[in-house]
Tab-separated table of C-alpha atoms in Angstrom:
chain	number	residue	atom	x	y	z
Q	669	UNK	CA	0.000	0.000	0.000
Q	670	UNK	CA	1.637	3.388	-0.656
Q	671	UNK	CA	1.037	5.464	2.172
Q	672	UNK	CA	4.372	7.425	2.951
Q	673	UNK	CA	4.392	8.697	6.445
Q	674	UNK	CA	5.388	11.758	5.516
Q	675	UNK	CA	2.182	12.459	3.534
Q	676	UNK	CA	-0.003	10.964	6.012
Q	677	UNK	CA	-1.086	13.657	8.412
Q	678	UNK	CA	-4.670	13.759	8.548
Q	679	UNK	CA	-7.021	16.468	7.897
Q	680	UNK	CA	-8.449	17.014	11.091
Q	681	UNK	CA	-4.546	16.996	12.318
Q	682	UNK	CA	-4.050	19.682	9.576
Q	683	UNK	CA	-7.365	21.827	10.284
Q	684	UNK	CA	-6.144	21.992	14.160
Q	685	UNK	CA	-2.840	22.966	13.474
Q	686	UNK	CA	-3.255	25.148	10.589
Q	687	UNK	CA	-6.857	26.750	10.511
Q	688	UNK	CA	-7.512	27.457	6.918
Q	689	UNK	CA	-10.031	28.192	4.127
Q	690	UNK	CA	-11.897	24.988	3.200
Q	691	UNK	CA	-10.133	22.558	1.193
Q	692	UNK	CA	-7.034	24.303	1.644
Q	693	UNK	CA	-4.983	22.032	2.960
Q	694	UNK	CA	-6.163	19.307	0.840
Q	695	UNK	CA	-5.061	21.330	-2.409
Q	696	UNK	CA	-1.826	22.038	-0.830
Q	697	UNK	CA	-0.746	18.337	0.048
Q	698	UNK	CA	-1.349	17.766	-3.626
Q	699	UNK	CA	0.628	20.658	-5.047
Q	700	UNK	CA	3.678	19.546	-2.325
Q	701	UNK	CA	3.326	15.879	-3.381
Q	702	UNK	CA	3.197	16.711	-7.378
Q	703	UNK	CA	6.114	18.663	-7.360
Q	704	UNK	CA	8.242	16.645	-5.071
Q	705	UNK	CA	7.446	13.122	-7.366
Q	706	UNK	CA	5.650	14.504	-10.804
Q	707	UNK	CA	9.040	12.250	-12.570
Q	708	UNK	CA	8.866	9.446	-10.570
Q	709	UNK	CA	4.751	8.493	-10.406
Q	710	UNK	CA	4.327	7.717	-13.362
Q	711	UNK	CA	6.536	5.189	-13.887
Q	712	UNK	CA	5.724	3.421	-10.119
Q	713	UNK	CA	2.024	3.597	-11.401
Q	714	UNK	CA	2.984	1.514	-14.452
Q	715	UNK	CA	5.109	-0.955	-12.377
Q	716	UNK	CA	2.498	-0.951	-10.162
Q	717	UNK	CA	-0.016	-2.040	-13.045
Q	718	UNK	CA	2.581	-5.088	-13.994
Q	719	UNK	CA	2.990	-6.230	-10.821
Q	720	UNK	CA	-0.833	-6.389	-9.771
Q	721	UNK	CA	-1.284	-8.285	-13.075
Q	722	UNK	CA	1.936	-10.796	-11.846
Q	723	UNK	CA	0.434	-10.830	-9.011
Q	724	UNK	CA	-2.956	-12.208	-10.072
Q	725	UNK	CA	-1.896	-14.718	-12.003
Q	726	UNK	CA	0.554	-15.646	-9.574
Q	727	UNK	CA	-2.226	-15.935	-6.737
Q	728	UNK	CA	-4.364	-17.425	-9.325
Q	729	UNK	CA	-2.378	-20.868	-9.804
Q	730	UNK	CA	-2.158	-20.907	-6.151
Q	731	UNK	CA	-6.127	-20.968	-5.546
Q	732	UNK	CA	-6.947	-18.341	-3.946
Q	733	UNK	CA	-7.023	-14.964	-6.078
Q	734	UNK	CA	-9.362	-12.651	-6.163
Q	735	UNK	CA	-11.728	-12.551	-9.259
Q	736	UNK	CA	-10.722	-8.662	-9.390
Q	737	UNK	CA	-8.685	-5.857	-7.997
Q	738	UNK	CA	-9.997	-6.056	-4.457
Q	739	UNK	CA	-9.629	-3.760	-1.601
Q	740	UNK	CA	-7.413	-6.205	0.379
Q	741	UNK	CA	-5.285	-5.856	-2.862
Q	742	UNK	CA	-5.164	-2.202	-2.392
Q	743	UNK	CA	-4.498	-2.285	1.406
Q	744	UNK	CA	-1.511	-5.082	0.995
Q	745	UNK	CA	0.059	-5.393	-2.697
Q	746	UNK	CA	0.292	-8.999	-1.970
Q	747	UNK	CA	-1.620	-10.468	0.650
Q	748	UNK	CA	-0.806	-13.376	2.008
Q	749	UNK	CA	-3.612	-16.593	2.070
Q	750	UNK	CA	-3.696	-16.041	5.585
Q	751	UNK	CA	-4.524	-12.621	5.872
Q	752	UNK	CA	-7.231	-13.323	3.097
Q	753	UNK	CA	-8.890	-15.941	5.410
Q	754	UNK	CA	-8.063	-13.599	8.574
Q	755	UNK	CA	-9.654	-10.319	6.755
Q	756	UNK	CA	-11.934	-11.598	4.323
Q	757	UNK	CA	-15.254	-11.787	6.881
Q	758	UNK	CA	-14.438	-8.129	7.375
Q	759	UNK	CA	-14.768	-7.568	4.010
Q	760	UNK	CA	-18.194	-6.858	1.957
Q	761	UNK	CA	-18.494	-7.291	-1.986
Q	762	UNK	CA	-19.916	-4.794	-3.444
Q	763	UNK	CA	-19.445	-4.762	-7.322
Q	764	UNK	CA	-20.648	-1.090	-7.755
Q	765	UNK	CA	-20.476	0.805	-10.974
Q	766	UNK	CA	-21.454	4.180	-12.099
Q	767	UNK	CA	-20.901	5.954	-15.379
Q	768	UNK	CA	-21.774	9.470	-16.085
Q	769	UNK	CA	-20.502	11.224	-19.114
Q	770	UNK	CA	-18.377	8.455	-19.838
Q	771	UNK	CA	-16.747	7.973	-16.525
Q	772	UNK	CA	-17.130	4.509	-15.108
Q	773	UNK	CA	-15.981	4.033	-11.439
Q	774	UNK	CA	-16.307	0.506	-10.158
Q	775	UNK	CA	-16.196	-0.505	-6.487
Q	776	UNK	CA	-15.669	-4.494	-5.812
Q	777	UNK	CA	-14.949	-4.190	-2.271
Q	778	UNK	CA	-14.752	-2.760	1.318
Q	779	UNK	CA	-12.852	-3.400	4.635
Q	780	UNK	CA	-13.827	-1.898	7.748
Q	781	UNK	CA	-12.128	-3.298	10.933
Q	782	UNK	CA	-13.631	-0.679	13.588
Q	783	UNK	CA	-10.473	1.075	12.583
Q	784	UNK	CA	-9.727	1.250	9.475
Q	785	UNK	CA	-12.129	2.255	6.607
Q	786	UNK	CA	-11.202	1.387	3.157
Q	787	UNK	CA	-12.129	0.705	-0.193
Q	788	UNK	CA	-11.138	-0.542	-4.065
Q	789	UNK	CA	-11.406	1.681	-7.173
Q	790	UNK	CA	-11.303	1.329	-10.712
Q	791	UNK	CA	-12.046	4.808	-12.659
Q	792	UNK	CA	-12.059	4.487	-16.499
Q	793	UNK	CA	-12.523	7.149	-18.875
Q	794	UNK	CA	-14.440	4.998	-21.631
Q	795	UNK	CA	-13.612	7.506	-24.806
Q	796	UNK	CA	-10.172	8.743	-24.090
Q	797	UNK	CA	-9.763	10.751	-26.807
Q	798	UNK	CA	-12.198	13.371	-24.748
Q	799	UNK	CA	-10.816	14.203	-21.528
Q	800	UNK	CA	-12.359	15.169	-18.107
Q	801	UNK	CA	-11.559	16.328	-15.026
Q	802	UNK	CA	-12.950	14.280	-11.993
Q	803	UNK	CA	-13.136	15.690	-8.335
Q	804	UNK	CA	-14.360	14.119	-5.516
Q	805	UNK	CA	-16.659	15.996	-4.113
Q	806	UNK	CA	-18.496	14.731	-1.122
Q	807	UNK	CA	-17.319	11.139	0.938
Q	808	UNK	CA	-19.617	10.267	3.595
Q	809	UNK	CA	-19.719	7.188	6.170
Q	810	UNK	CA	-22.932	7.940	8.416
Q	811	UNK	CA	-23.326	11.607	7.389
Q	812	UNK	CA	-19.806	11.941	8.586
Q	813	UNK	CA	-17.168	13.483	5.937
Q	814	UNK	CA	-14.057	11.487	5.037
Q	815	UNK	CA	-11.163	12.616	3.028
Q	816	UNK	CA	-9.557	10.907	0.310
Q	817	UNK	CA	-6.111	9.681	1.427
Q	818	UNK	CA	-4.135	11.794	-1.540
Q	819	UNK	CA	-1.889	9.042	-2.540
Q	820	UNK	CA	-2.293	7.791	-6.533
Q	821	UNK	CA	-6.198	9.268	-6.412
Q	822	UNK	CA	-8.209	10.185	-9.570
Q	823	UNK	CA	-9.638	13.182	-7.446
Q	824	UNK	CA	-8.563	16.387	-9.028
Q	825	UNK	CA	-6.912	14.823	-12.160
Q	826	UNK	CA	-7.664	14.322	-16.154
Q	827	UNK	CA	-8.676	11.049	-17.445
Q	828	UNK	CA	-6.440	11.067	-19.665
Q	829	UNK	CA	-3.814	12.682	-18.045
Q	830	UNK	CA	-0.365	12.957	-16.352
Q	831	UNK	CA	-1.182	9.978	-13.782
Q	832	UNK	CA	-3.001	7.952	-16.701
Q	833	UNK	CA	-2.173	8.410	-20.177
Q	834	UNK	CA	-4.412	6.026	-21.001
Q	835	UNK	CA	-7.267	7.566	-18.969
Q	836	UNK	CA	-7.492	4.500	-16.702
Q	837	UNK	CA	-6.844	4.667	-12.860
Q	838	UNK	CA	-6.743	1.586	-10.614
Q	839	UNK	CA	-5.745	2.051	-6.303
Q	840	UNK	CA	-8.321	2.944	-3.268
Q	841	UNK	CA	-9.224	5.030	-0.785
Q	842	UNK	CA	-8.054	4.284	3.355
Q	843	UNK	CA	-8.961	6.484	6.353
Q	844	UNK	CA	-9.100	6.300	10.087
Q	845	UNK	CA	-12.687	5.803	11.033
Q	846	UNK	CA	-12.707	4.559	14.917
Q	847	UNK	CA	-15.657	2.570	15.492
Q	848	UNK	CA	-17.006	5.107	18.243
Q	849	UNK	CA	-17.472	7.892	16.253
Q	850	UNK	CA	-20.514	5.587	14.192
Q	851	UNK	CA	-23.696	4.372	15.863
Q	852	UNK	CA	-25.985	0.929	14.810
Q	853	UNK	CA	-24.716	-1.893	12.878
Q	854	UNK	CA	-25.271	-0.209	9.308
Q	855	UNK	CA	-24.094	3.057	7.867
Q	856	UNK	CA	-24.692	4.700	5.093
Q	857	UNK	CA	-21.620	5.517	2.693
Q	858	UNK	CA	-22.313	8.154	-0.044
Q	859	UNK	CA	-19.801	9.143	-2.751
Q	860	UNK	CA	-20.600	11.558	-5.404
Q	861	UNK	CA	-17.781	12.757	-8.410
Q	862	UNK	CA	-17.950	15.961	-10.047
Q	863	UNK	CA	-17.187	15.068	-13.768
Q	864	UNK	CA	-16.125	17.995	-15.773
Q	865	UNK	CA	-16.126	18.004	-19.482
Q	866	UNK	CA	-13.623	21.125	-21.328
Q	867	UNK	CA	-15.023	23.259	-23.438
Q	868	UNK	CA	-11.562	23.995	-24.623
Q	869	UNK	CA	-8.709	21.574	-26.403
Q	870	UNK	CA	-6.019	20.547	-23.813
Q	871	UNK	CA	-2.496	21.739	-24.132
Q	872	UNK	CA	0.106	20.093	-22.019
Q	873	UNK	CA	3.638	21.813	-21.773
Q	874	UNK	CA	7.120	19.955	-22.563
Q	875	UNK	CA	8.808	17.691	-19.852
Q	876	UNK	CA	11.879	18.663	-18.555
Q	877	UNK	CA	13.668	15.842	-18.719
Q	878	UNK	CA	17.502	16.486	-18.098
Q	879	UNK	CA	19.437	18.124	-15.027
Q	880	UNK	CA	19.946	21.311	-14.790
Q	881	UNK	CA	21.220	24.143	-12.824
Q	882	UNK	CA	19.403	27.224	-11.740
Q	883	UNK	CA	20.306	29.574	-14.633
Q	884	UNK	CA	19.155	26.738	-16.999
Q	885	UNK	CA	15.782	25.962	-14.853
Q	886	UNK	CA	15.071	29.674	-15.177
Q	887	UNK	CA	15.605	29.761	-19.011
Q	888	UNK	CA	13.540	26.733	-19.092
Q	889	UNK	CA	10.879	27.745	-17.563
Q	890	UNK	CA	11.119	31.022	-19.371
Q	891	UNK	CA	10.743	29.279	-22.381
Q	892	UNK	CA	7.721	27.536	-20.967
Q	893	UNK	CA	6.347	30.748	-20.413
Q	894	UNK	CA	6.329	32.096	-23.542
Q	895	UNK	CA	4.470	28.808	-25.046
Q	896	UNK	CA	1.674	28.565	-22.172
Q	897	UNK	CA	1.228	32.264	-22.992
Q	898	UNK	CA	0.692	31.462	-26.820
Q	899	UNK	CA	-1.559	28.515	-26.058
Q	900	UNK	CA	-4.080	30.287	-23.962
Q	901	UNK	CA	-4.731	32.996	-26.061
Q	902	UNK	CA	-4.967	30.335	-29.090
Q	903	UNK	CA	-7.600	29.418	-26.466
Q	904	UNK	CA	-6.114	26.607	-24.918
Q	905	UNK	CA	-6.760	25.141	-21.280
Q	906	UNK	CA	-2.944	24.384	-20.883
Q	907	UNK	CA	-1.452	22.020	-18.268
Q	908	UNK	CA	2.484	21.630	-16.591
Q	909	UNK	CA	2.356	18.320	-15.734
Q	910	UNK	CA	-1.133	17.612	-13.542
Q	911	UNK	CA	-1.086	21.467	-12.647
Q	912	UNK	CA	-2.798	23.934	-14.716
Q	913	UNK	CA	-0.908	26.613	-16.161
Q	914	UNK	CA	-2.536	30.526	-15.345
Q	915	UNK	CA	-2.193	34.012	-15.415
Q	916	UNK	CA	-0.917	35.827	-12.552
Q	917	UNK	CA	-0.531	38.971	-11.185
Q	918	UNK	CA	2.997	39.756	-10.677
Q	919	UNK	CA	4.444	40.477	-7.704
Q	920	UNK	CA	8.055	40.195	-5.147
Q	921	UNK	CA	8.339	36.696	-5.437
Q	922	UNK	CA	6.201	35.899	-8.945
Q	923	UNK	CA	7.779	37.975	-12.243
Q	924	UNK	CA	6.569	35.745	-14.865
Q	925	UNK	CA	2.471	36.769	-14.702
Q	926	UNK	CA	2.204	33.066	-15.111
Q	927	UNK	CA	1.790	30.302	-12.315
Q	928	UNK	CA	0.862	26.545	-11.890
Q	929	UNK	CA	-1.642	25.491	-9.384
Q	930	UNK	CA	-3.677	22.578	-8.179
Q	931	UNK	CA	-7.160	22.792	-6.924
Q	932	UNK	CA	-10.690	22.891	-7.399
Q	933	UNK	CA	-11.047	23.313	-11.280
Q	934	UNK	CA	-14.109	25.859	-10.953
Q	935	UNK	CA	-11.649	28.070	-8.669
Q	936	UNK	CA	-9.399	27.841	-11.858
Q	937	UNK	CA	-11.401	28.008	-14.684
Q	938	UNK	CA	-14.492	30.659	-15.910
Q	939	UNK	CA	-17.686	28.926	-16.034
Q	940	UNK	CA	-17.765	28.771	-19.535
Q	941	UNK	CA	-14.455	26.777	-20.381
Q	942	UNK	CA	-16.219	23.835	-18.492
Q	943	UNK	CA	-19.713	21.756	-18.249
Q	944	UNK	CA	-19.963	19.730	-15.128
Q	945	UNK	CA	-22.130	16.156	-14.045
Q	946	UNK	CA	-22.810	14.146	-11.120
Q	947	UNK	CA	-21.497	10.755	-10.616
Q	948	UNK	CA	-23.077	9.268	-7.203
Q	949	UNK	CA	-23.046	5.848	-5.532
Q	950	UNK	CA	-23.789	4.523	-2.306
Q	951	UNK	CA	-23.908	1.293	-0.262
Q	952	UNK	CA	-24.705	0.132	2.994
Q	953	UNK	CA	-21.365	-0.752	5.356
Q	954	UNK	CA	-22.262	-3.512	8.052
Q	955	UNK	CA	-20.068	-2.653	11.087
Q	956	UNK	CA	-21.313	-6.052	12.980
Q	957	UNK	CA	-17.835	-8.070	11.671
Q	958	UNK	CA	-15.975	-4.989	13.036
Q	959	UNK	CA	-17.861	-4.917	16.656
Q	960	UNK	CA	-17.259	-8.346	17.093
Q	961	UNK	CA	-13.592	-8.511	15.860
Q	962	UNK	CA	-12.208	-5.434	17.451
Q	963	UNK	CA	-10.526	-5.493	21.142
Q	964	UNK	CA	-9.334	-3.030	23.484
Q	965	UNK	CA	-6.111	-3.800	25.346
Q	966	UNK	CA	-5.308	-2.643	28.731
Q	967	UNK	CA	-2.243	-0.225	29.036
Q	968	UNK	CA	-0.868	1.198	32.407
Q	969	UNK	CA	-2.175	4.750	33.772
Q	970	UNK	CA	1.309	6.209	32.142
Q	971	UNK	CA	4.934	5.218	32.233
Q	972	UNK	CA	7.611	7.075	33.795
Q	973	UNK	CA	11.469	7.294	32.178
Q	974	UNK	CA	14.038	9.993	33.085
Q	975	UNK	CA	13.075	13.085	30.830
Q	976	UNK	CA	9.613	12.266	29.761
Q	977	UNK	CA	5.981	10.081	30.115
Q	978	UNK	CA	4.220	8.236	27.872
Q	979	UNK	CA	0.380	7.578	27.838
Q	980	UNK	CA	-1.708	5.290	25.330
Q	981	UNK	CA	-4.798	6.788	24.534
Q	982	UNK	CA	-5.422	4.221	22.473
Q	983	UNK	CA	-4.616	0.233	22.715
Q	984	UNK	CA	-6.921	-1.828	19.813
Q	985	UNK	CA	-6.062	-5.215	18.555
Q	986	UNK	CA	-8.314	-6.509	14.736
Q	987	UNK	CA	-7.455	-9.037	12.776
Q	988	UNK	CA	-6.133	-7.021	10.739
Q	989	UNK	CA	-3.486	-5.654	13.447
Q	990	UNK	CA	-2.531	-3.193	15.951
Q	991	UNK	CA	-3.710	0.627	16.379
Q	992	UNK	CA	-1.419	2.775	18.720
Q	993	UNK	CA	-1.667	6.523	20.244
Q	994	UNK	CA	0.486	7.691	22.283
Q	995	UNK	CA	1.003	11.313	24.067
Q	996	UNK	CA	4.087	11.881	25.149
Q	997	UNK	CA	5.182	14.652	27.393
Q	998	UNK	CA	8.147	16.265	29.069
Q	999	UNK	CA	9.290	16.260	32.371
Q	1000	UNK	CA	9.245	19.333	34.328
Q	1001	UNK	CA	12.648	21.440	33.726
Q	1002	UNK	CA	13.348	18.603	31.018
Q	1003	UNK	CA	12.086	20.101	28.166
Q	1004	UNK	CA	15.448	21.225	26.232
Q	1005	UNK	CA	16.013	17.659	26.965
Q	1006	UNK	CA	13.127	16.278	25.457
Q	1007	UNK	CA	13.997	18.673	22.511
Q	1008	UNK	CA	17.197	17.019	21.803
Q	1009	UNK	CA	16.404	13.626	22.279
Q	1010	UNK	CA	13.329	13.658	20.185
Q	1011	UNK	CA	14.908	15.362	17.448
Q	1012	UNK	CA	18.105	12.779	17.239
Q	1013	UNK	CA	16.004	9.794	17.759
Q	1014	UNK	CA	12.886	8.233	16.545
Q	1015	UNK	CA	9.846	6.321	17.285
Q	1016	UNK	CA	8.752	2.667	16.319
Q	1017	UNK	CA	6.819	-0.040	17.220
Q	1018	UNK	CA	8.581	-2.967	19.023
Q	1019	UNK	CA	8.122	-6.181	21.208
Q	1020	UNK	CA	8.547	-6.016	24.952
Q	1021	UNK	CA	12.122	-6.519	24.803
Q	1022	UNK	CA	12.404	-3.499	22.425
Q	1023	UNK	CA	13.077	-5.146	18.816
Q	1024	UNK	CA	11.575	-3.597	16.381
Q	1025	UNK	CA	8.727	-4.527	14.651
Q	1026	UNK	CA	9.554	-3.940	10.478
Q	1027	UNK	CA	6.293	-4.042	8.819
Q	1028	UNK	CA	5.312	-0.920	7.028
Q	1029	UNK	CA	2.053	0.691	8.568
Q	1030	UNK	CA	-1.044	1.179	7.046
Q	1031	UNK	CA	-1.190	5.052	8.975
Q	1032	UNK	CA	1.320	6.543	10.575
Q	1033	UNK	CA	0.861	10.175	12.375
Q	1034	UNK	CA	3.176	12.458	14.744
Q	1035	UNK	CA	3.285	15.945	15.616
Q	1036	UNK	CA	3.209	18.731	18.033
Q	1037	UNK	CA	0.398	18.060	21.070
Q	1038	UNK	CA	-0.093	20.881	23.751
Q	1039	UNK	CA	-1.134	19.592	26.667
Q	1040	UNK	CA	-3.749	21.534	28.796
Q	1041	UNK	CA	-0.821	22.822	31.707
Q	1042	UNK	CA	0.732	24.339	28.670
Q	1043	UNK	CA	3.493	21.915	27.931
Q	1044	UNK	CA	4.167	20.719	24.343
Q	1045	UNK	CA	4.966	17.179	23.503
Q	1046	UNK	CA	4.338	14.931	20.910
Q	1047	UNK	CA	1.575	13.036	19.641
Q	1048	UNK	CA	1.742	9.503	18.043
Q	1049	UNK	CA	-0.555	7.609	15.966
Q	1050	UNK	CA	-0.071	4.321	14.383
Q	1051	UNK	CA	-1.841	1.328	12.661
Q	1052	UNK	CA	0.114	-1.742	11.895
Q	1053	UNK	CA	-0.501	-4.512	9.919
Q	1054	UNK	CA	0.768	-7.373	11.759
Q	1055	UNK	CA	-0.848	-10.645	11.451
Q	1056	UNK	CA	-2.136	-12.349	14.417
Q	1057	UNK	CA	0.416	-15.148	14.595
Q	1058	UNK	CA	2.959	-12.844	14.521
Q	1059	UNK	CA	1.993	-10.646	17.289
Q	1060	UNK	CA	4.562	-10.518	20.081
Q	1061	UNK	CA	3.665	-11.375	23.856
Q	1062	UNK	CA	3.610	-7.584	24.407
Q	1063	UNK	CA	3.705	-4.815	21.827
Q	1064	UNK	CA	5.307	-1.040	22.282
Q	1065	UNK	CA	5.466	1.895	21.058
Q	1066	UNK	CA	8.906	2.797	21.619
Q	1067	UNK	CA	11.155	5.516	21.545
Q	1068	UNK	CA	14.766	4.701	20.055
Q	1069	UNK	CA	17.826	7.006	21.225
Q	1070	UNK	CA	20.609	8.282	19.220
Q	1071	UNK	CA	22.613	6.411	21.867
Q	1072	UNK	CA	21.233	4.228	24.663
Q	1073	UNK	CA	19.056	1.762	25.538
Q	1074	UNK	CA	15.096	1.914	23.585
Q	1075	UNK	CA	12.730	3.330	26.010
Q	1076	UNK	CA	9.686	0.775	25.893
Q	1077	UNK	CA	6.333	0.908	26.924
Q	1078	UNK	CA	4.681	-2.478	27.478
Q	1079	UNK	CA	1.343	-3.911	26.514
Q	1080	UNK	CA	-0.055	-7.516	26.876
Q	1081	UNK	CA	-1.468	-8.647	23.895
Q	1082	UNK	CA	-2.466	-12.251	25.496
């Protein structure tokens, strides 16, 4: 599953710490994610195609594949037959499709674990020789609005475009979704796409493609300039990669008049360059499997180490694994401390003896936390996917020095 942890704040965690305009921070994570991968996607999404394909046939002599691109697919790459058997009765089948304006967008499958909410997609744009622009516009579990993860989505991207050439799309959508923020045993889950069809020809700009220094990045992008500029006024909607190429008034830090933004295309475009439809599904999500499956574990009050506390907040075991939070805060007149310690070290999840657990985590979250006395400290969330015969006696979050022993707190897990 590609999830970096870097990319994998959440948006309530972004709304508290930065409080800004609606959708906002959403629009930003994509700019800062384009610009730091825009060479390298494309070619992981077209590994990513050939391996899924291996990886079916593979699974497919061994008996147990799945008829189609499933969401325990999406959540694992390859899963195992034993987390299919573990997971599966947390599953539900769906085989949804929509099409509107000759989008398709298929749904086989959902997982919901009391933790962890997620879902399979296949978008297809079924005459690719006339593109849209898809944006997801309202996600829904229970009347409750989810985000979209940001990581290889459709949302706020041509079919065809940058991320598909051929205007076909294949991943899935994962967010946190603790089981006591829904009531009842069935929730609602709405999705609805806003498709938009150009009322303009599409004009993408030319790849950079070789290294260059500043002088040459500048002349470059000069040179860019100077063609957007002639393709708009030939009446163009022209695109940089997946960002759309604009006027813009000049100012200290922008010469050009010209930028390249990502965001809602009707805060980009004038009404009349687009028309826009509704694609909408919905489904019923049984949270009885989850109920059932999910278990707290018990964690002490706190634990106490020579600059600093730790305290679970949360302790839940699935079958599909293990879902830490942690606060951690400073000792009185140990802050500096704290400072440097945190800073040179780092945080993982381990057995009781302190080694390390190496499985990459489905969600992984840690920032800033201000505690109510006015002390800052950190705040750690994570969700691991560790099967159940390979959890340890007792599982930690635990913090891992520059030098020094790891400091571990403890939970049973049996």
């Amino acid at each position: 599953m590609k999830h970096p942890i870097e990319n994998r704040l959440s948006q309530d965690s972004l709304r508290r710490l930065y409080p800004l305009p609606e959708g906002f921070t959403q629009r930003t994570q994509y700019t800062l994610q384009t610009l730091s991968t825009q060479k390298e996607l494309p070619m992981k999404r077209k590994l990513s195609f050939a391996l899924v394909f291996l990886l079916l046939v593979l699974l497919a002599f061994g008996g147990y594949a799945l008829s189609q691109w499933g969401v325990l697919d999406f959540l694992f790459q390859t899963p195992s037959k034993e987390q299919v058997e573990q997971l599966t009765p947390l599953t539900q089948e769906l085989n949804i499709r929509e099409t509107v304006d000759n989008i398709s967008l298929h749904i086989n499958s959902v997982f919901y674990d009391g933790e962890s909410f997620a879902l399979d997609w296949t978008i297809q744009n079924q005459q690719p020789k006339e593109p849209r622009y898809v944006e997801i516009t309202r996600y829904e579990v229970g009347g409750q609005r989810i985000w979209s993860d940001g990581n290889d989505s459709f949302d706020s991207q041509w079919l065809p475009g940058y991320f598909s050439k051929d205007g076909t799309m294949r991943d899935g959508e994962y967010t946190q979704l603790p089981l006591e923020k829904l009531t009842g045993d069935r929730q609602q889950v709405n999705m609805e796409l806003s498709v938009y069809t150009p009322a303009k020809p599409l004009f993408y700009l030319e790849e950079n493609e070789q290294e260059m220094n500043e002088e040459e990045q500048l002349a470059w992008q000069a040179k860019q300039n100077m063609v957007g500029k002639q393709k708009l006024e030939e009446g163009y909607i022209v695109m940089d990669a997946d960002m759309f190429f604009v006027p813009f008034p000049t100012d200290e830090h922008n010469d050009t008049g010209f930028a390249r933004v990502i965001g809602p295309l009707p805060s980009i475009l004038r009404e009349g360059d687009y028309t826009v439809n509704t694609l909408s599904l919905s489904f019923e999500l049984d949270l009885s499997a989850a109920r059932q499956a999910r278990k707290a574990l018990t964690a002490r009050e706190a634990y106490s180490f020579d600059f600093m506390t730790t305290r679970y907040t949360k302790v839940v075991q699935t079958p599909a694994g293990i879902y830490l939070s942690m606060l951690i805060k400073p000792l009185p007149g140990k802050e500096t401390l704290f400072e440097q310690m945190d800073s040179q070290g780092q945080w993982a999840v381990s057995d009781g003896e302190g080694s390390k657990i190496d499985i990459w985590p489905l969600n992984y979250e840690g920032h800033g936390y201000d505690f109510p006395d006015g002390v800052f400290g950190r705040q750690y969330t994570i969700a691991l996917p560790i099967p159940k015969q390979q959890v340890p006696e007792e599982i930690s979050l635990t913090f891992y020095p520059a030098d020094g022993a790891p400091y571990i707190s403890p939970i049973k897990t049996k």
